[in-house]
């Protein structure tokens, strides 16, 4: 069979496989900065089992947020690391009401629960059913049962919605620590429940937990075996190595022997990398962003460095245990969303750029370990829009001077000035490489990501 005929056959077979789940359209181009050449696309369309999965979530990172970061940092014709995946699609992000009808704009709890469990739920709920409020098994829990090493890395509090959906079940996302249980009475230890999100996260013995939220773990447990201890002390009783800065993290050599790692690098959310003037009514004078936040404490590890360390620790654990299974790791760039809420374009762009460097870490690892599925996506879209310089938005706007030396105006108008800007209900990008990556093609549902990871790791 000629090479040309083999190539055609590969694409026909792949297209028929994809059609079973969604209508696929593979755009194979060779434009500046693109990596989706015909040969790369053909190699990427494959099934099989993945040894490892790295799932990267840009919180609130819709197409507008990606475009803004691209235009500012690498130019309109440049390409971010997240732009270089060979296979790209879109997925819908809606939540549901208790009766199962669609709630068109999701929050991070419901959206994260969607890919973590394969079940749509109500806004605010963590990996529980929308009607009966029953816990649903998560990808992380299923991976642990199959012997995979597991990890979660975030720039938010480790008890925030996106990391919480993997290692906890809560009626409401606000129930982050033992003192925060007002909206989750049935989840309390006193009522026979699993406790707060912080307590559940360490009880799950996740091998690597890195992020912010020390204030939640400093709260005291009110009932049960660890009553009177802080959650951090509970974690130490469970064997966790607790670290609070980059030097302490660097000293951790392994998680073998039941010694998982808990990194708490900030009282709340990890401070952002960039700063600048927030958007304002009537706009701002043209500004360049400050790429070194003076309020970010020395010793705060970058997201890419945390991702690198997490991968090394998870891989080392499996090698030491001579396990045939690999690892499941989720990495979240959380403050893209948080700075979008605050109409802070510089903070938002800086966090997108930091997340993009973590994407590079994952893709570099996969280049050496092709049995790794890497997926990057967002939980929902957000408010920022690039508008003409002559536009006069009724809400908040800011003019930036990009790295190309051009002016760019960004608008935030999903809420009244002075209020938090809102999520939007539009579909968002999902891109992937590695085993089962073809499943992201076309327009899919957020819950389909659960199936993609489950099938890749054979979590049945």
Coordinates of N, CA and C in Angstrom, one line a residue, residues 10-161:
X10 N -5.8 6.2 7.2 CA -5.7 6.7 8.6 C -6.7 7.7 8.9
X11 N -6.8 8.7 8.0 CA -7.7 9.8 8.3 C -9.2 9.4 8.2
X12 N -9.5 8.4 7.3 CA -10.8 7.9 7.1 C -11.2 7.2 8.4
X13 N -10.3 6.3 8.9 CA -10.6 5.5 10.1 C -10.8 6.5 11.3
X14 N -9.9 7.4 11.4 CA -10.0 8.4 12.5 C -11.3 9.2 12.5
X15 N -11.7 9.6 11.3 CA -12.9 10.4 11.1 C -14.1 9.6 11.5
X16 N -14.1 8.3 11.2 CA -15.3 7.5 11.5 C -15.3 7.2 13.0
X17 N -14.2 7.1 13.7 CA -14.2 6.9 15.1 C -14.7 8.2 15.8
X18 N -14.2 9.3 15.4 CA -14.7 10.6 16.0 C -16.2 10.8 15.8
X19 N -16.7 10.4 14.6 CA -18.1 10.7 14.3 C -19.0 10.0 15.2
X20 N -18.5 8.9 15.9 CA -19.4 8.2 16.9 C -19.7 9.1 18.0
X21 N -18.8 10.0 18.4 CA -19.1 10.9 19.5 C -19.4 12.3 19.2
X22 N -18.9 12.8 18.1 CA -19.1 14.2 17.7 C -18.7 14.4 16.3
X23 N -19.3 15.4 15.6 CA -18.8 15.7 14.3 C -17.5 16.4 14.4
X24 N -16.5 15.9 13.7 CA -15.1 16.4 13.8 C -14.7 17.2 12.6
X25 N -14.0 18.2 12.8 CA -13.4 19.0 11.7 C -11.9 19.3 12.1
X26 N -11.0 18.7 11.4 CA -9.6 18.8 11.7 C -9.0 19.8 10.7
X27 N -8.6 21.0 11.2 CA -8.0 22.0 10.3 C -6.5 21.8 10.3
X28 N -6.0 21.4 9.2 CA -4.6 21.0 9.1 C -3.9 22.1 8.4
X29 N -3.1 22.9 9.0 CA -2.5 24.1 8.4 C -1.1 24.2 8.7
X30 N -0.4 25.1 8.1 CA 1.0 25.3 8.4 C 1.3 26.8 8.5
X31 N 0.4 27.5 9.1 CA 0.5 29.0 9.3 C 1.6 29.3 10.4
X32 N 2.0 30.5 10.5 CA 3.0 30.9 11.4 C 2.7 30.5 12.8
X33 N 3.6 29.7 13.4 CA 3.5 29.3 14.8 C 2.6 28.1 15.0
X34 N 1.9 27.7 14.0 CA 1.1 26.5 14.2 C 1.9 25.2 14.2
X35 N 1.4 24.2 14.9 CA 2.1 22.9 14.9 C 1.2 21.8 14.3
X36 N 0.0 22.2 13.9 CA -1.0 21.2 13.4 C -0.7 20.8 12.0
X37 N 0.5 20.4 11.6 CA 0.7 19.9 10.3 C -0.1 18.6 10.0
X38 N -0.2 18.2 8.7 CA -0.9 17.0 8.4 C -0.3 15.8 9.1
X39 N 1.0 15.7 9.1 CA 1.6 14.5 9.7 C 1.4 14.5 11.2
X40 N 1.5 15.6 11.8 CA 1.3 15.6 13.3 C -0.2 15.3 13.6
X41 N -1.1 15.8 12.9 CA -2.5 15.5 13.1 C -2.8 14.0 12.9
X42 N -2.2 13.4 11.9 CA -2.4 11.9 11.7 C -1.8 11.1 12.8
X43 N -0.7 11.5 13.3 CA -0.1 10.8 14.5 C -0.9 11.0 15.7
X44 N -1.5 12.1 15.8 CA -2.3 12.5 17.1 C -3.6 11.7 17.2
X45 N -4.2 11.3 16.0 CA -5.5 10.7 16.0 C -5.3 9.2 16.3
X46 N -5.2 8.9 17.6 CA -5.0 7.5 18.0 C -5.8 7.2 19.2
X47 N -6.0 5.9 19.4 CA -6.7 5.5 20.6 C -5.7 4.9 21.6
X48 N -6.0 3.8 22.2 CA -5.1 3.1 23.1 C -5.2 3.7 24.5
X49 N -4.4 3.0 25.4 CA -4.4 3.4 26.8 C -3.3 4.4 27.0
X50 N -3.6 5.4 27.9 CA -2.6 6.3 28.4 C -2.0 5.8 29.7
X51 N -0.7 6.0 29.9 CA -0.1 5.7 31.2 C -0.4 6.8 32.1
X52 N -0.3 8.0 31.6 CA -0.5 9.2 32.4 C -1.5 10.2 31.8
X53 N -2.1 11.0 32.6 CA -3.0 12.1 32.1 C -2.6 13.3 32.9
X54 N -2.4 14.4 32.1 CA -2.2 15.7 32.7 C -3.3 16.6 32.2
X55 N -4.2 17.1 33.1 CA -5.3 17.9 32.7 C -5.0 19.3 33.2
X56 N -5.0 20.3 32.3 CA -4.7 21.7 32.6 C -5.9 22.5 32.4
X57 N -6.3 23.2 33.5 CA -7.6 24.0 33.5 C -7.2 25.5 33.7
X58 N -7.5 26.3 32.7 CA -7.4 27.7 32.8 C -8.8 28.2 33.3
X59 N -8.9 28.6 34.5 CA -10.2 29.0 35.1 C -10.6 30.3 34.4
X60 N -11.8 30.3 33.8 CA -12.3 31.5 33.1 C -11.6 31.8 31.8
X61 N -10.9 30.8 31.3 CA -10.0 31.1 30.1 C -10.8 30.8 28.8
X62 N -11.7 31.7 28.5 CA -12.4 31.6 27.2 C -11.5 32.1 26.1
X63 N -12.0 32.0 24.8 CA -11.2 32.4 23.7 C -10.8 33.9 23.8
X64 N -11.6 34.7 24.4 CA -11.2 36.1 24.5 C -10.0 36.3 25.4
X65 N -10.0 35.5 26.5 CA -8.9 35.6 27.4 C -7.6 35.1 26.8
X66 N -7.7 34.0 26.0 CA -6.5 33.5 25.3 C -6.0 34.5 24.3
X67 N -6.9 35.1 23.5 CA -6.6 36.0 22.5 C -5.9 37.2 23.1
X68 N -6.4 37.7 24.2 CA -5.8 38.9 24.9 C -4.4 38.6 25.3
X69 N -4.2 37.4 25.9 CA -2.8 37.1 26.3 C -1.9 36.9 25.2
X70 N -2.4 36.3 24.1 CA -1.6 36.1 22.9 C -1.2 37.4 22.3
X71 N -2.2 38.3 22.1 CA -1.9 39.6 21.5 C -0.9 40.4 22.3
X72 N -1.0 40.4 23.6 CA -0.1 41.2 24.4 C 1.3 40.6 24.5
X73 N 1.4 39.3 24.6 CA 2.7 38.7 24.9 C 3.5 38.2 23.7
X74 N 2.9 37.6 22.7 CA 3.6 37.0 21.6 C 3.1 37.6 20.3
X75 N 2.1 38.5 20.3 CA 1.7 39.1 19.1 C 0.5 38.5 18.4
X76 N -0.2 39.2 17.6 CA -1.4 38.8 16.9 C -1.1 37.6 16.1
X77 N 0.1 37.5 15.5 CA 0.4 36.4 14.6 C 1.3 35.4 15.3
X78 N 1.5 35.6 16.6 CA 2.3 34.6 17.4 C 1.4 33.4 17.9
X79 N 2.0 32.5 18.6 CA 1.3 31.4 19.1 C 1.8 31.1 20.5
X80 N 0.8 30.9 21.4 CA 1.1 30.5 22.8 C 1.4 28.9 22.8
X81 N 1.9 28.4 23.9 CA 2.1 27.0 24.0 C 0.8 26.2 23.8
X82 N -0.3 26.8 24.4 CA -1.6 26.2 24.3 C -2.2 26.2 22.9
X83 N -1.6 27.0 22.1 CA -2.1 27.0 20.7 C -1.5 25.9 19.8
X84 N -0.5 25.2 20.4 CA 0.3 24.3 19.6 C -0.1 22.8 19.7
X85 N -1.2 22.6 20.3 CA -1.7 21.2 20.4 C -2.2 20.8 19.0
X86 N -2.0 19.5 18.6 CA -2.4 19.1 17.3 C -3.9 18.9 17.1
X87 N -4.6 18.7 18.1 CA -6.1 18.5 18.0 C -6.8 19.5 18.9
X88 N -7.8 20.2 18.3 CA -8.5 21.2 19.1 C -10.0 21.1 18.7
X89 N -10.8 21.3 19.8 CA -12.3 21.3 19.6 C -12.9 22.4 20.5
X90 N -14.2 22.3 20.8 CA -14.8 23.1 21.7 C -15.8 22.3 22.6
X91 N -16.0 22.7 23.8 CA -17.1 22.1 24.5 C -18.0 23.1 25.2
X92 N -19.3 22.6 25.4 CA -20.3 23.4 26.1 C -20.1 23.3 27.6
X93 N -20.5 24.3 28.3 CA -20.2 24.4 29.7 C -21.4 24.6 30.7
X94 N -22.6 24.5 30.2 CA -23.8 24.8 31.0 C -23.9 23.9 32.2
X95 N -24.5 24.4 33.3 CA -24.8 23.7 34.5 C -26.3 23.2 34.3
X96 N -26.9 22.7 35.4 CA -28.3 22.3 35.3 C -29.0 22.8 36.6
X97 N -30.3 22.9 36.6 CA -31.1 23.1 37.7 C -31.4 21.8 38.4
X98 N -32.0 21.8 39.6 CA -32.2 20.5 40.3 C -33.1 19.6 39.5
X99 N -34.0 20.1 38.6 CA -34.8 19.2 37.8 C -34.2 18.8 36.5
X100 N -32.9 19.1 36.3 CA -32.2 18.7 35.1 C -32.3 19.6 34.0
X101 N -33.1 20.7 34.0 CA -33.1 21.7 32.9 C -31.9 22.5 32.9
X102 N -31.5 23.0 31.8 CA -30.2 23.7 31.7 C -30.1 25.1 32.4
X103 N -29.0 25.3 33.1 CA -28.7 26.6 33.6 C -27.5 27.1 32.8
X104 N -27.8 28.1 31.9 CA -26.9 28.4 30.8 C -25.5 28.9 31.2
X105 N -25.4 29.5 32.3 CA -24.1 30.1 32.8 C -23.7 29.3 34.0
X106 N -22.6 28.6 33.9 CA -22.1 27.8 35.0 C -21.1 28.5 35.9
X107 N -21.0 28.0 37.2 CA -19.9 28.5 38.0 C -18.8 27.4 37.9
X108 N -17.7 27.6 38.6 CA -16.6 26.6 38.6 C -16.9 25.3 39.3
X109 N -17.8 25.3 40.3 CA -18.1 24.1 41.0 C -18.9 23.2 40.1
X110 N -19.9 23.7 39.5 CA -20.8 22.8 38.6 C -20.0 22.4 37.4
X111 N -19.2 23.3 36.8 CA -18.5 22.9 35.6 C -17.4 21.9 36.0
X112 N -16.6 22.1 37.0 CA -15.6 21.1 37.4 C -16.2 19.8 37.8
X113 N -17.4 19.8 38.4 CA -18.0 18.5 38.8 C -18.4 17.8 37.5
X114 N -18.7 18.5 36.4 CA -19.0 17.9 35.1 C -17.9 17.0 34.6
X115 N -16.7 17.6 34.5 CA -15.6 16.7 34.0 C -15.1 15.8 35.0
X116 N -15.2 16.1 36.3 CA -14.7 15.2 37.4 C -15.5 14.0 37.6
X117 N -16.8 14.1 37.3 CA -17.7 13.0 37.6 C -18.5 12.5 36.4
X118 N -18.6 13.3 35.3 CA -19.4 12.9 34.2 C -20.9 13.3 34.4
X119 N -21.2 13.9 35.5 CA -22.6 14.3 35.8 C -22.8 15.8 36.0
X120 N -23.7 16.4 35.3 CA -24.0 17.8 35.4 C -24.7 18.0 36.8
X121 N -24.4 19.1 37.4 CA -25.0 19.5 38.7 C -25.3 20.9 38.8
X122 N -25.9 21.3 39.9 CA -26.3 22.7 40.1 C -25.1 23.6 40.5
X123 N -25.2 24.9 40.2 CA -24.1 25.8 40.5 C -23.9 25.8 42.0
X124 N -22.6 25.8 42.4 CA -22.2 25.8 43.8 C -22.0 24.4 44.4
X125 N -22.4 23.4 43.7 CA -22.3 22.0 44.3 C -21.0 21.3 43.8
X126 N -20.4 20.6 44.7 CA -19.1 19.9 44.5 C -19.3 18.4 44.3
X127 N -19.2 17.9 43.1 CA -19.2 16.4 42.8 C -20.4 15.7 43.5
X128 N -21.6 16.3 43.5 CA -22.8 15.6 44.0 C -23.9 15.8 42.9
X129 N -24.9 15.0 43.0 CA -26.0 15.0 42.1 C -26.8 16.3 42.3
X130 N -27.5 16.8 41.2 CA -28.2 18.0 41.3 C -29.5 17.9 42.0
X131 N -30.1 16.7 42.1 CA -31.4 16.6 42.7 C -31.3 16.0 44.1
X132 N -30.6 14.8 44.2 CA -30.6 14.1 45.5 C -29.4 14.4 46.4
X133 N -28.5 15.3 45.9 CA -27.3 15.7 46.7 C -26.5 14.5 47.1
X134 N -26.3 13.5 46.3 CA -25.5 12.3 46.6 C -24.2 12.4 45.9
X135 N -23.2 11.9 46.6 CA -21.8 12.0 46.1 C -21.7 11.1 44.9
X136 N -20.9 11.6 43.9 CA -20.6 10.8 42.6 C -19.1 10.6 42.5
X137 N -18.7 9.4 42.3 CA -17.2 9.1 42.2 C -16.5 10.1 41.2
X138 N -15.3 10.5 41.6 CA -14.6 11.4 40.7 C -13.4 10.7 40.0
X139 N -12.9 11.3 39.0 CA -11.8 10.8 38.2 C -10.6 10.5 39.2
X140 N -10.3 11.4 40.1 CA -9.2 11.1 41.0 C -9.5 9.9 41.9
X141 N -10.7 9.7 42.4 CA -11.0 8.6 43.2 C -10.9 7.3 42.4
X142 N -11.4 7.3 41.2 CA -11.3 6.1 40.3 C -9.9 5.8 40.0
X143 N -9.1 6.8 39.8 CA -7.7 6.6 39.5 C -6.9 6.0 40.7
X144 N -7.2 6.5 41.9 CA -6.6 5.9 43.0 C -6.9 4.4 43.2
X145 N -8.2 4.1 42.9 CA -8.6 2.7 43.1 C -7.9 1.8 42.1
X146 N -7.5 2.3 41.0 CA -6.7 1.6 39.9 C -5.2 1.6 40.2
X147 N -4.8 2.3 41.2 CA -3.4 2.3 41.5 C -2.6 3.4 40.9
X148 N -3.2 4.4 40.4 CA -2.5 5.5 39.8 C -2.1 6.5 41.0
X149 N -0.9 7.1 40.8 CA -0.5 8.2 41.6 C -1.4 9.4 41.2
X150 N -1.7 10.3 42.2 CA -2.6 11.4 41.9 C -2.1 12.7 42.4
X151 N -2.4 13.8 41.7 CA -2.0 15.1 42.2 C -2.9 16.2 41.7
X152 N -2.9 17.3 42.5 CA -3.7 18.5 42.1 C -2.8 19.7 42.5
X153 N -2.7 20.6 41.5 CA -1.9 21.8 41.6 C -2.8 23.0 41.2
X154 N -2.7 24.1 42.0 CA -3.6 25.2 41.7 C -3.0 26.5 42.2
X155 N -3.4 27.6 41.6 CA -3.0 29.0 42.1 C -4.1 29.5 43.0
X156 N -5.2 28.8 43.2 CA -6.2 29.2 44.1 C -6.0 28.5 45.5
X157 N -6.9 28.7 46.4 CA -6.9 27.8 47.6 C -7.1 26.4 47.1
X158 N -6.5 25.5 47.8 CA -6.7 24.0 47.5 C -8.1 23.6 47.7
X159 N -8.8 24.4 48.5 CA -10.2 24.1 48.8 C -11.2 24.8 47.9
X160 N -10.7 25.6 46.9 CA -11.5 26.3 45.9 C -12.2 25.2 45.0
X161 N -13.2 25.7 44.2 CA -14.0 24.8 43.5 C -13.3 23.8 42.6

